[in-house]
Coordinates of C-alpha atoms in Angstrom, one line a residue:
M21 CA -5.7 -0.5 2.0
M22 CA -6.0 1.5 5.2
A23 CA -2.3 2.0 5.4
I24 CA -2.0 4.1 2.2
P25 CA -4.1 7.2 3.3
A26 CA -2.6 6.9 6.8
A27 CA 0.9 6.9 5.4
I28 CA 0.1 9.9 3.2
G29 CA -1.3 11.7 6.3
L30 CA 1.8 10.8 8.2
I31 CA 4.0 12.4 5.5
V32 CA 1.8 15.5 5.5
A33 CA 2.0 15.7 9.3
V34 CA 5.7 15.4 9.4
L35 CA 6.1 18.1 6.7
A36 CA 3.8 20.4 8.7
F37 CA 5.7 19.7 11.9
F38 CA 9.0 20.8 10.3
Q39 CA 7.8 23.5 8.0
H40 CA 8.0 26.9 9.7
G41 CA 5.2 28.5 7.7
S42 CA 2.6 25.9 8.6
G43 CA 1.6 27.5 11.9
I44 CA 2.0 24.2 13.8
A45 CA 5.7 23.7 13.4
G46 CA 7.2 22.1 16.5
T47 CA 4.0 22.1 18.5
P48 CA 3.0 19.2 20.8
G49 CA -0.3 18.9 18.8
A50 CA 1.5 18.3 15.6
G51 CA 3.7 15.7 17.4
L52 CA 0.5 14.0 18.6
A53 CA -0.9 13.9 15.1
I54 CA 2.4 12.3 13.9
L55 CA 2.2 9.6 16.7
G56 CA -1.5 9.0 15.9
L57 CA -0.9 8.5 12.2
A58 CA 2.2 6.3 12.8
A59 CA 0.1 4.1 15.1
L60 CA -2.6 4.0 12.4
V61 CA -0.1 2.9 9.7
A62 CA 1.4 0.2 12.0
A63 CA -2.1 -1.1 13.1
S64 CA -3.3 -1.1 9.5
L65 CA -0.4 -3.1 8.3
L66 CA -0.7 -5.5 11.3
V67 CA -4.5 -6.1 11.0
G68 CA -4.1 -7.0 7.3
R69 CA -1.8 -9.9 8.2
M70 CA -3.7 -11.4 11.1
A71 CA -6.1 -14.3 11.2
P72 CA -9.6 -13.6 12.4
G73 CA -10.0 -13.7 16.1
R74 CA -10.2 -11.7 19.3
F75 CA -6.9 -9.9 18.9
R76 CA -7.7 -8.9 15.3
T77 CA -11.1 -7.5 16.5
F78 CA -9.3 -5.6 19.3
I79 CA -6.8 -4.1 16.8
T80 CA -9.7 -3.2 14.4
V81 CA -11.6 -1.4 17.2
M82 CA -8.4 0.4 18.2
I83 CA -8.0 1.6 14.6
L84 CA -11.4 3.1 14.8
I85 CA -10.7 4.8 18.1
G86 CA -7.3 6.0 17.0
G87 CA -8.6 7.3 13.7
L88 CA -11.4 9.3 15.4
L89 CA -9.0 10.8 17.9
T90 CA -6.5 11.6 15.3
L91 CA -9.2 13.2 13.2
V92 CA -10.2 15.4 16.2
C93 CA -6.5 16.3 16.7
A94 CA -6.1 17.3 13.0
W95 CA -9.4 19.4 13.3
F96 CA -8.0 21.3 16.3
L97 CA -4.8 21.9 14.4
M98 CA -6.8 23.1 11.4
Q99 CA -5.0 20.9 9.0
G100 CA -7.4 20.0 6.2
W101 CA -5.0 17.6 4.4
I102 CA -4.4 15.6 7.5
M103 CA -8.2 15.5 8.2
L104 CA -8.8 14.2 4.7
A105 CA -6.1 11.5 5.0
V106 CA -7.6 10.3 8.3
A107 CA -11.1 10.4 7.0
L108 CA -10.1 8.3 4.0
T109 CA -8.4 5.9 6.4
L110 CA -11.7 5.6 8.3
V111 CA -13.6 5.0 5.0
A112 CA -11.1 2.2 4.2
W113 CA -11.6 0.9 7.7
L114 CA -15.4 0.8 7.1
I115 CA -14.9 -1.1 3.8
F116 CA -12.5 -3.5 5.7
I117 CA -15.2 -4.2 8.3
L118 CA -17.9 -4.7 5.7
I119 CA -15.7 -7.1 3.7
A120 CA -14.4 -9.0 6.7
R121 CA -17.8 -10.0 7.9

C-alpha cells in the first residue's frame, strides 16, 4: 500500500529531473528526491513481506525518517506533486502502523 504513492512520486521525480522546463532538471536536489523515493519504494515492498520483529520495526522507522526527509527535499524543490506523493506514502505508513499493532 505504501509502495504505490511512493512509486508514483518516483515517476514524477524522474520526469521532473529530465524535463528541461521543470526548473529542477539535472539538479542534485532532484537526484536526491529520486534516491529518496526509490528507497521508499524498496523499503515499502520489503516491509510488507517481513515477519514482525526487530528488523521490521527498524525498516518501519526508517520509512518514516526517509519519508519525512524526502518530503522536506520536495518542499525545497517546490514540487507539489512529489510532496503529495510522499505525504500519501506517510499516510499509508500511519495506516500500516495502526493495523500492524
